[in-house]
mmCIF file of C-alpha atoms in Angstrom:
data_model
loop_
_atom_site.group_PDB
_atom_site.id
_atom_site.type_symbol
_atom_site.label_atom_id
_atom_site.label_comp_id
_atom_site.label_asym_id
_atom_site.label_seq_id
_atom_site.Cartn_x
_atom_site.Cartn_y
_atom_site.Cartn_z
ATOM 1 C CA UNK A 59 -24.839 -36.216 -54.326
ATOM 2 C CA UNK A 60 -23.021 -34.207 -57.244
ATOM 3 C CA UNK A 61 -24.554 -30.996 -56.046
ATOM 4 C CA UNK A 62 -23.033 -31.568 -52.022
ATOM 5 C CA UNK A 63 -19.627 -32.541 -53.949
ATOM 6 C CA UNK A 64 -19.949 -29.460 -56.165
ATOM 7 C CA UNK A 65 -20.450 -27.379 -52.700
ATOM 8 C CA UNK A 66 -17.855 -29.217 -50.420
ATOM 9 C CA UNK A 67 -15.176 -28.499 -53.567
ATOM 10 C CA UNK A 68 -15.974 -25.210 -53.701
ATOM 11 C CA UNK A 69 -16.070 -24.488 -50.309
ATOM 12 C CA UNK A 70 -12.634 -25.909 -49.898
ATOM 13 C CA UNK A 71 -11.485 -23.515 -53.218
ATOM 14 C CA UNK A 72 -12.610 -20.702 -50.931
ATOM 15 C CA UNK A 73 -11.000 -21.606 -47.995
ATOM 16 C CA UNK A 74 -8.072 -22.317 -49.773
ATOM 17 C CA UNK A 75 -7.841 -18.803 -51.933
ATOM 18 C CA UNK A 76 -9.118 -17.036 -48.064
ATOM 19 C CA UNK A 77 -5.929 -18.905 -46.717
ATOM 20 C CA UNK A 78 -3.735 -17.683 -49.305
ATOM 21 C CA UNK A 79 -4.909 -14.047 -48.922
ATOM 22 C CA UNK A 80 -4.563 -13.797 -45.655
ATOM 23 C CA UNK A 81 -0.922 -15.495 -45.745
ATOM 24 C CA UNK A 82 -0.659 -12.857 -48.731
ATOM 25 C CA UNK A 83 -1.286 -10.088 -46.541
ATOM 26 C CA UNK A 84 0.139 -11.065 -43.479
ATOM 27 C CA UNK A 85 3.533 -11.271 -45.245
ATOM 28 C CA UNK A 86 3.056 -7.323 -47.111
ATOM 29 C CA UNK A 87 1.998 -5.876 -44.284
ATOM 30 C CA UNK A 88 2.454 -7.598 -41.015
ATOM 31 C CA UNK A 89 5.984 -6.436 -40.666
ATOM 32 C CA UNK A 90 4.625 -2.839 -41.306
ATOM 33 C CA UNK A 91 2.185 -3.397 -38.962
ATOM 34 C CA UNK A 92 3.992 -4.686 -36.036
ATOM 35 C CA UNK A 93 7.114 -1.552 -36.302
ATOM 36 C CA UNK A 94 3.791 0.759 -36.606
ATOM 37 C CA UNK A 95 2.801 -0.851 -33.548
ATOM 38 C CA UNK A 96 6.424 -0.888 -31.606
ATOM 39 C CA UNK A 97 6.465 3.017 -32.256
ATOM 40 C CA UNK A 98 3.101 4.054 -31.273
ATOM 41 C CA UNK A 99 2.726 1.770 -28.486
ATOM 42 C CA UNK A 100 5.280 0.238 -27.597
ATOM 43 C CA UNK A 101 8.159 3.136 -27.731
ATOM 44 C CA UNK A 102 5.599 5.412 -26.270
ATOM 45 C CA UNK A 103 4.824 3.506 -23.762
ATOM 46 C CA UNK A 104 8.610 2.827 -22.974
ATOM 47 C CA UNK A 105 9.181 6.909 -22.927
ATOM 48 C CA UNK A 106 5.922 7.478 -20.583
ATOM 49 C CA UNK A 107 7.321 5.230 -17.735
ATOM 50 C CA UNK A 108 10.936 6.086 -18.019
ATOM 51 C CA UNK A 109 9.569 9.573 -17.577
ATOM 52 C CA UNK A 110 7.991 8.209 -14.303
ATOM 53 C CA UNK A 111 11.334 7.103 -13.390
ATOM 54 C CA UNK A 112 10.228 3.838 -13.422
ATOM 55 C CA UNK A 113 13.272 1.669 -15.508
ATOM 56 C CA UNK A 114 12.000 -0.653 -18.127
ATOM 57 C CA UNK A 115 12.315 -1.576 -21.693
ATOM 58 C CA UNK A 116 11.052 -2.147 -24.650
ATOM 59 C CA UNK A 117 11.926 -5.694 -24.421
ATOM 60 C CA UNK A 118 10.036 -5.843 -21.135
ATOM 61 C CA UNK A 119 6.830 -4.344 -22.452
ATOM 62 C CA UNK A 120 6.870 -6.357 -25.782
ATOM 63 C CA UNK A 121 7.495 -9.735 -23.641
ATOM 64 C CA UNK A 122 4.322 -8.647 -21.113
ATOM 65 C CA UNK A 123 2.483 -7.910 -24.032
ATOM 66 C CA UNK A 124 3.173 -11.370 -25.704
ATOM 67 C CA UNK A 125 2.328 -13.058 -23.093
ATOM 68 C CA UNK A 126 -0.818 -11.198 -22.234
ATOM 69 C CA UNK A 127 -1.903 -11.331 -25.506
ATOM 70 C CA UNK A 128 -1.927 -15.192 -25.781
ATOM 71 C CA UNK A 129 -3.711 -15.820 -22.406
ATOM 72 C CA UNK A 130 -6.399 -13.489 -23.574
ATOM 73 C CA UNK A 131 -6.260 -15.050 -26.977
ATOM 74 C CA UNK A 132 -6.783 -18.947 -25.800
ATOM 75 C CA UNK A 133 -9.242 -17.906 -23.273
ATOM 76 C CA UNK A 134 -11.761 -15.758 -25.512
ATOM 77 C CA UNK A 135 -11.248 -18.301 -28.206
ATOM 78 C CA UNK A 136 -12.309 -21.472 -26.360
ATOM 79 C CA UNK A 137 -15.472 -19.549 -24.684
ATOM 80 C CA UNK A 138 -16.211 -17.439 -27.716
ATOM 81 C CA UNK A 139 -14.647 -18.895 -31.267
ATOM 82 C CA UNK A 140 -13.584 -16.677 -33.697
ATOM 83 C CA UNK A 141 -15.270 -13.737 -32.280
ATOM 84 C CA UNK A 142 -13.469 -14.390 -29.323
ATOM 85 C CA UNK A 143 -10.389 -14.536 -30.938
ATOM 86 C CA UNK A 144 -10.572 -10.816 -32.163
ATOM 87 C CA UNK A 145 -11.863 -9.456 -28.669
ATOM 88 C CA UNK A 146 -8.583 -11.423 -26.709
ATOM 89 C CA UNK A 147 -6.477 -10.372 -29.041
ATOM 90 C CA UNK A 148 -7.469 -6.378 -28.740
ATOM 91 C CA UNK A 149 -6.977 -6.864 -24.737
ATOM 92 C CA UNK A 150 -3.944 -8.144 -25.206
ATOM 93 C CA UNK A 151 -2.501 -5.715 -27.412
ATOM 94 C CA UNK A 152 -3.834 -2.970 -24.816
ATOM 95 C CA UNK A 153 -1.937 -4.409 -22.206
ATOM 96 C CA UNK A 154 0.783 -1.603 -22.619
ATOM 97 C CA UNK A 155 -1.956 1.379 -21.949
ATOM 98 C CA UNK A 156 -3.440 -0.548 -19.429
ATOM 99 C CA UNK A 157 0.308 -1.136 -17.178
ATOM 100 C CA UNK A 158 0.972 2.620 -18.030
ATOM 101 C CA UNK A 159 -2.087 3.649 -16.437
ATOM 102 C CA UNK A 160 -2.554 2.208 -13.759
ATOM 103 C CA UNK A 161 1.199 2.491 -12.858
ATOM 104 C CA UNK A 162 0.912 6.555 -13.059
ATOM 105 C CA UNK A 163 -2.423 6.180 -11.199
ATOM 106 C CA UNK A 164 -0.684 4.541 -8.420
ATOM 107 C CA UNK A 165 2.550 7.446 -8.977
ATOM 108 C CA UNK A 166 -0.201 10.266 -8.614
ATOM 109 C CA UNK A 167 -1.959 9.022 -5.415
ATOM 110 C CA UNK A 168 1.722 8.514 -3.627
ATOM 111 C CA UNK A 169 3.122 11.743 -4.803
ATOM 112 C CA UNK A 170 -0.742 13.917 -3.503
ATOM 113 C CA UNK A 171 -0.133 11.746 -0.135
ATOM 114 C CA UNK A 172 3.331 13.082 0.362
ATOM 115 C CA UNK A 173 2.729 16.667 -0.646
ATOM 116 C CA UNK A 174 1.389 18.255 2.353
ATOM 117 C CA UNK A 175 4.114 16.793 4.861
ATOM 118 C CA UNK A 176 6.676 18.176 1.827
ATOM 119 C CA UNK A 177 5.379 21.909 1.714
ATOM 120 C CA UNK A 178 5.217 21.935 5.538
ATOM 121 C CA UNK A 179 8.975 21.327 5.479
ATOM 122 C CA UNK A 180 9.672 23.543 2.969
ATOM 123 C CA UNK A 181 8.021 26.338 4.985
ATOM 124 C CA UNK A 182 9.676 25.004 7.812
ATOM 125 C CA UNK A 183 13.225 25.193 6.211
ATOM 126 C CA UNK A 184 12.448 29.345 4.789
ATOM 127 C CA UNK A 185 11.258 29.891 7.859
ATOM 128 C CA UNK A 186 14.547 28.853 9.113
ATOM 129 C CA UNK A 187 16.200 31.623 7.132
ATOM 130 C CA UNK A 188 16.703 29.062 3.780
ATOM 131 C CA UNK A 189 15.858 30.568 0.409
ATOM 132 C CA UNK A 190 13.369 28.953 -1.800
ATOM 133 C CA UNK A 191 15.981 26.281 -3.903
ATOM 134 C CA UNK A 192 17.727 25.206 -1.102
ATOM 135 C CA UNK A 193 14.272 24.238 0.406
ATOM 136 C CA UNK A 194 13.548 22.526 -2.714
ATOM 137 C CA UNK A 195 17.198 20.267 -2.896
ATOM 138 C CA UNK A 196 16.277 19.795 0.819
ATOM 139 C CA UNK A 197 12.897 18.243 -0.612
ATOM 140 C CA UNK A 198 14.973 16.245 -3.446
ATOM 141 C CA UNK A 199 17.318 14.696 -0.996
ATOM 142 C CA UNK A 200 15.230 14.359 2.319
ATOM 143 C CA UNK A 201 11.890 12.886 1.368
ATOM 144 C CA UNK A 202 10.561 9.249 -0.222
ATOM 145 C CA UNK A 203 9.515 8.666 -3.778
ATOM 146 C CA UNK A 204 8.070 9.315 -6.044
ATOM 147 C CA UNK A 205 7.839 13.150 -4.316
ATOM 148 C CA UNK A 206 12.033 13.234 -3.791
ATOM 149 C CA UNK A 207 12.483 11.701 -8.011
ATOM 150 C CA UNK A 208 10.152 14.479 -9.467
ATOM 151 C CA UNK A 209 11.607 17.561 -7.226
ATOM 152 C CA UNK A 210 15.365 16.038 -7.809
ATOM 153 C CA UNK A 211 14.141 16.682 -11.249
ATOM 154 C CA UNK A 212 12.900 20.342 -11.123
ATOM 155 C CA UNK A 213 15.974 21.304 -9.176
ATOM 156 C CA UNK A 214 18.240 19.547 -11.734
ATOM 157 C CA UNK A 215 16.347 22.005 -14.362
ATOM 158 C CA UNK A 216 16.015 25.248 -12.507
ATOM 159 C CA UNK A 217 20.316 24.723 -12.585
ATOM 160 C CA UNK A 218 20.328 24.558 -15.702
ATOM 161 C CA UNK A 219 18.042 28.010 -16.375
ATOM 162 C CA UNK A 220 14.621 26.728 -16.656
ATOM 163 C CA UNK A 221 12.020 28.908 -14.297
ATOM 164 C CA UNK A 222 11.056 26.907 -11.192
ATOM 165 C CA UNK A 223 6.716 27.889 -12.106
ATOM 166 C CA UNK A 224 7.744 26.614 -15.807
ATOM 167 C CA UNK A 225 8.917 23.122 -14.338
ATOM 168 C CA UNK A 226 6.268 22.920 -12.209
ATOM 169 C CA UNK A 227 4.179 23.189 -15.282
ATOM 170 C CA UNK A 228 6.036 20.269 -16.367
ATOM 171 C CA UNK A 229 5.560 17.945 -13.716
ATOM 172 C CA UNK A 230 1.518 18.895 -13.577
ATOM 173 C CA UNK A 231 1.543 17.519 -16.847
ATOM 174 C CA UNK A 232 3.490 14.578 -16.061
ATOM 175 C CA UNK A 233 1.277 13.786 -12.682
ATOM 176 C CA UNK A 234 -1.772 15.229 -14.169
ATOM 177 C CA UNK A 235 -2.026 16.978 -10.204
ATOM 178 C CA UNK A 236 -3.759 19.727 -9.945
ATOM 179 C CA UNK A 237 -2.980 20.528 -6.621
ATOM 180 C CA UNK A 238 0.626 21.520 -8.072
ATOM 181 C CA UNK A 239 -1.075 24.503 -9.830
ATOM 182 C CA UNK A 240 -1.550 25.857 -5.872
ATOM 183 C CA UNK A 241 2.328 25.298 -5.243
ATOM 184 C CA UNK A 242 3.076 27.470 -8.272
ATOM 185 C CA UNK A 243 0.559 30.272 -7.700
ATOM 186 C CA UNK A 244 1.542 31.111 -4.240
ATOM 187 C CA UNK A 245 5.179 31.106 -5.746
ATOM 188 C CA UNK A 246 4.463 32.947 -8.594
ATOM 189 C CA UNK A 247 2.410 35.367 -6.260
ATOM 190 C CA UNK A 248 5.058 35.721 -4.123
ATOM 191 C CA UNK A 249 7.510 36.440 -6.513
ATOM 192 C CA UNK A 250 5.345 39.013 -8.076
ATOM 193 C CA UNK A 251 3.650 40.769 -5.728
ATOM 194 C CA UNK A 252 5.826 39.640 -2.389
ATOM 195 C CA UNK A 253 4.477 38.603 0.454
ATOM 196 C CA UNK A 254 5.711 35.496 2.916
ATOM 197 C CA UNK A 255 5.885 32.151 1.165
ATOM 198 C CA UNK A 256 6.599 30.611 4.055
ATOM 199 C CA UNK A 257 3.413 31.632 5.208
ATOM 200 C CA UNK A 258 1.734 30.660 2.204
ATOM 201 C CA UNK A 259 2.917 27.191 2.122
ATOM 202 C CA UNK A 260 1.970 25.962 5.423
ATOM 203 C CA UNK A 261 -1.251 27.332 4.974
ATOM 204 C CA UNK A 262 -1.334 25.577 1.382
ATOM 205 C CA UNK A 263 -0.322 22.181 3.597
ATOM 206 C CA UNK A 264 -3.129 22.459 5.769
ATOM 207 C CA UNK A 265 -5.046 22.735 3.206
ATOM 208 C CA UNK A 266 -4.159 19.920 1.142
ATOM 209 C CA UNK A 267 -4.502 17.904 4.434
ATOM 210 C CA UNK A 268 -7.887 19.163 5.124
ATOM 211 C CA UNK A 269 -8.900 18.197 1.450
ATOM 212 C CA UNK A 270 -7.236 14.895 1.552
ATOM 213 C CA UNK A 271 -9.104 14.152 5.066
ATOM 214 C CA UNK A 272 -12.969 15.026 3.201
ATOM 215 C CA UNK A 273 -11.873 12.643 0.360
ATOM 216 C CA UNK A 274 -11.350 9.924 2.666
ATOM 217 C CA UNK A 275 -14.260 10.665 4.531
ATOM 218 C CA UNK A 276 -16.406 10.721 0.822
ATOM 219 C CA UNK A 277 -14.492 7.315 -0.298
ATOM 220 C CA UNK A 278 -15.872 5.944 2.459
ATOM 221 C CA UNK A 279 -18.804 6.883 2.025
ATOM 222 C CA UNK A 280 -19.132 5.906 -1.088
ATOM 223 C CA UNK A 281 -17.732 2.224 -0.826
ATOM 224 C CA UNK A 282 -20.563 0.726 -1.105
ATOM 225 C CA UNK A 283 -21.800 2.141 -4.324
ATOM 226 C CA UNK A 284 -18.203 1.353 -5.848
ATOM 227 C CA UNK A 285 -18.721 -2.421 -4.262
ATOM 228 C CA UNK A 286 -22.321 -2.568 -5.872
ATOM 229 C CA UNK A 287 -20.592 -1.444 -9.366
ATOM 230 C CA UNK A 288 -18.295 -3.916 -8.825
ATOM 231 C CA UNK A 289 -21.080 -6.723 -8.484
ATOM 232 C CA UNK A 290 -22.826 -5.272 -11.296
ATOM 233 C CA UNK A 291 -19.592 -5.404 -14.028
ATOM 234 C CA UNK A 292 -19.114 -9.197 -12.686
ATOM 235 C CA UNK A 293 -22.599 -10.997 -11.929
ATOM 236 C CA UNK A 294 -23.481 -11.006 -15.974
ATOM 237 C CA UNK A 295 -20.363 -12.896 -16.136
ATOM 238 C CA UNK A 296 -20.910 -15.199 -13.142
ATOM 239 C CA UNK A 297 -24.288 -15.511 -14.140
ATOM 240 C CA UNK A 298 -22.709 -16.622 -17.826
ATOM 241 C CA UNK A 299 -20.804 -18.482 -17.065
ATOM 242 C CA UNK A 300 -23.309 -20.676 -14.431
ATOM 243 C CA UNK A 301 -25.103 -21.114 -17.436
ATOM 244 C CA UNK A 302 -22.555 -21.768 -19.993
ATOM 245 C CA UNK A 303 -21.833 -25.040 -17.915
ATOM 246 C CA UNK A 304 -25.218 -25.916 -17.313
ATOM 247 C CA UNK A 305 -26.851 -25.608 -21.030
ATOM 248 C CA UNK A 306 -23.502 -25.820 -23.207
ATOM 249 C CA UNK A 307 -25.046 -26.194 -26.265
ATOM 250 C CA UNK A 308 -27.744 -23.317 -25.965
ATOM 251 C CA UNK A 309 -25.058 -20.811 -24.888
ATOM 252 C CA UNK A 310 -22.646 -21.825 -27.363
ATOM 253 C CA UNK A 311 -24.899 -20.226 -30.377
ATOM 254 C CA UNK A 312 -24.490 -16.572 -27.766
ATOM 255 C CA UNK A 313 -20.718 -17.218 -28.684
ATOM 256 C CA UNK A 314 -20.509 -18.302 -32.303
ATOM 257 C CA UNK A 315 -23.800 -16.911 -34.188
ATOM 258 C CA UNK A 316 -24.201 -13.527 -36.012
ATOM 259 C CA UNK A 317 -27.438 -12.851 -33.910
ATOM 260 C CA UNK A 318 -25.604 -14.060 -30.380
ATOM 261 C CA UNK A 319 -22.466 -11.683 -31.764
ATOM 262 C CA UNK A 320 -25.016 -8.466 -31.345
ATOM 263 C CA UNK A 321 -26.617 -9.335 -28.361
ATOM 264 C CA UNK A 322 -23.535 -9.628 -26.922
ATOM 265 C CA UNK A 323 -22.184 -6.504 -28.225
ATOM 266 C CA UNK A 324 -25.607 -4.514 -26.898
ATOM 267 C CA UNK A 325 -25.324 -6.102 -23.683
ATOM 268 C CA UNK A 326 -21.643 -4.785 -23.333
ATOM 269 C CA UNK A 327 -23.125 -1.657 -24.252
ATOM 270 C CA UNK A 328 -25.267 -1.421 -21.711
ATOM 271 C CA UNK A 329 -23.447 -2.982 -18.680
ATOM 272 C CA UNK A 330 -20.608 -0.284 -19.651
ATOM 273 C CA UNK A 331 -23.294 2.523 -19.557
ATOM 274 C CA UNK A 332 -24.367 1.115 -16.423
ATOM 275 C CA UNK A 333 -20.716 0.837 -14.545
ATOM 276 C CA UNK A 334 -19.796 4.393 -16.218
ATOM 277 C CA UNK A 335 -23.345 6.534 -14.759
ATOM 278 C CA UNK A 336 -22.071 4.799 -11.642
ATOM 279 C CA UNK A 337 -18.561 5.405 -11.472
ATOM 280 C CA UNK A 338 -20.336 9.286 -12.195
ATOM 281 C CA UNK A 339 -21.921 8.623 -9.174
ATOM 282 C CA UNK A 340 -19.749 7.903 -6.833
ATOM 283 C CA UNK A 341 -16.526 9.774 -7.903
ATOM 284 C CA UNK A 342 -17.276 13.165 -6.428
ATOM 285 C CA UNK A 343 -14.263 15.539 -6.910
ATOM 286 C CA UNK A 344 -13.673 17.731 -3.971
#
């Protein structure tokens, strides 16, 4: 009896002095830890999408975070305990990385659909006896977003002195396109060694239709190995949870034991090996 009230007081000591600790350190560096955080992520972040022309805030991204972060935070901790607690709280503090890509994702497929119809009209227009930059204000003012925001852009920085194959440069990097390093080598050819651009560009269109037609034709393709991924990243998790409602108690020690903590952790490993060899698979790059 004096030994189990020498071990519950002593437990509680611990708990107490961990409590303190952690209240310790949450108060010397939490503050330096959450402006680390707003600058890294969160300004970044902010800069990234405003360079996509896409109008936000900080404010905006912090809220979406906040809010993301304690959904994923309740959930994980009422299927998983404390373990649970640290995984939700990673996902939610990746929220910003995760809106950011997908968002530019989305920018990139838009701006590669409207590219061929674009460079056909700029041929079009030199044909028509218009230089090169009036072609290009003709593409800023005429056609849709995102293709009309990024060109307004180059034109606004070719007036200002900056080479049109140096802003193209540019807005590779911001697209991550490659099919912009095309654009600039027939211009860059034609300014060099002459030639007709005009030419060049409508047979650069046809191109870039004919490659976006055998891309469709391979995403079709390969829909059904993306839909069997798909099954594969979410049956362990059906499947868990099936059983997590059946034999509560058994699954609970998968959640909130040491030994349940690593088999968790290799079979993460593994179903993320699995969805990556076929993601491999089925993303063939034409």
């Amino acid at each position: 009896m004096e030994l189990a009230t020498t071990l519950m007081t002593g437990s509680l000591v611990l708990i107490f002095a961990a409590t303190l600790l952690l209240c310790y350190l949450s108060v010397k560096y939490g503050k330096a830890l959450l402006a680390l955080y707003h600058v890294k992520v969160v300004d970044h972040v902010d800069t990234q999408l405003k360079q996509s022309f896409i109008s936000t805030s900080s404010a905006q991204v912090i809220t979406t975070t906040v809010i993301t972060c304690a959904a994923c935070v309740t959930g994980a901790f009422f299927l998983m305990g404390f373990f649970g607690l640290i995984l939700g709280l990673i996902a939610g503090l990746s929220t910003p990385w995760v809106y950011h890509w997908l968002i530019k994702r989305k920018r990139r497929k838009e701006f590669v659909y409207q590219l061929p119809d674009a460079l056909s009209s700029l041929a079009a227009s030199m044909k028509g006896g218009g230089s090169l930059s009036k072609g290009l204000e003709m593409l800023a003012a005429r056609q849709p977003k995102p293709l009309s925001q990024e060109f307004a852009l180059l034109v606004a920085e070719t007036r200002v002195g900056k080479d049109v194959e140096e802003s193209l440069l540019d807005m590779k990097e911001r697209l991550k396109c490659p099919e912009l390093d095309l654009l600039n080598i027939a211009i860059s050819v034609s300014r060099n060694v002459g030639g007709n651009l005009a030419d060049t560009l409508e047979i650069l269109a046809d191109t870039l239709r004919e490659k976006a037609q055998v891309e469709g034709k391979i995403d079709a393709l390969t829909a059904t190995g993306r839909a069997q991924g798909w099954v594969i990243s979410l049956l362990p998790f059906g499947v868990g949870l099936a059983l997590y409602y059946q034999e509560p108690e058994k699954m609970s020690a998968l959640f909130h034991e040491p030994w349940g903590w690593l088999m968790l952790a290799v079979m993460s490993a593994m179903l993320t090996l699995a969805v990556w060899s076929i993601y491999k698979i089925v993303n063939i790059d034409v």
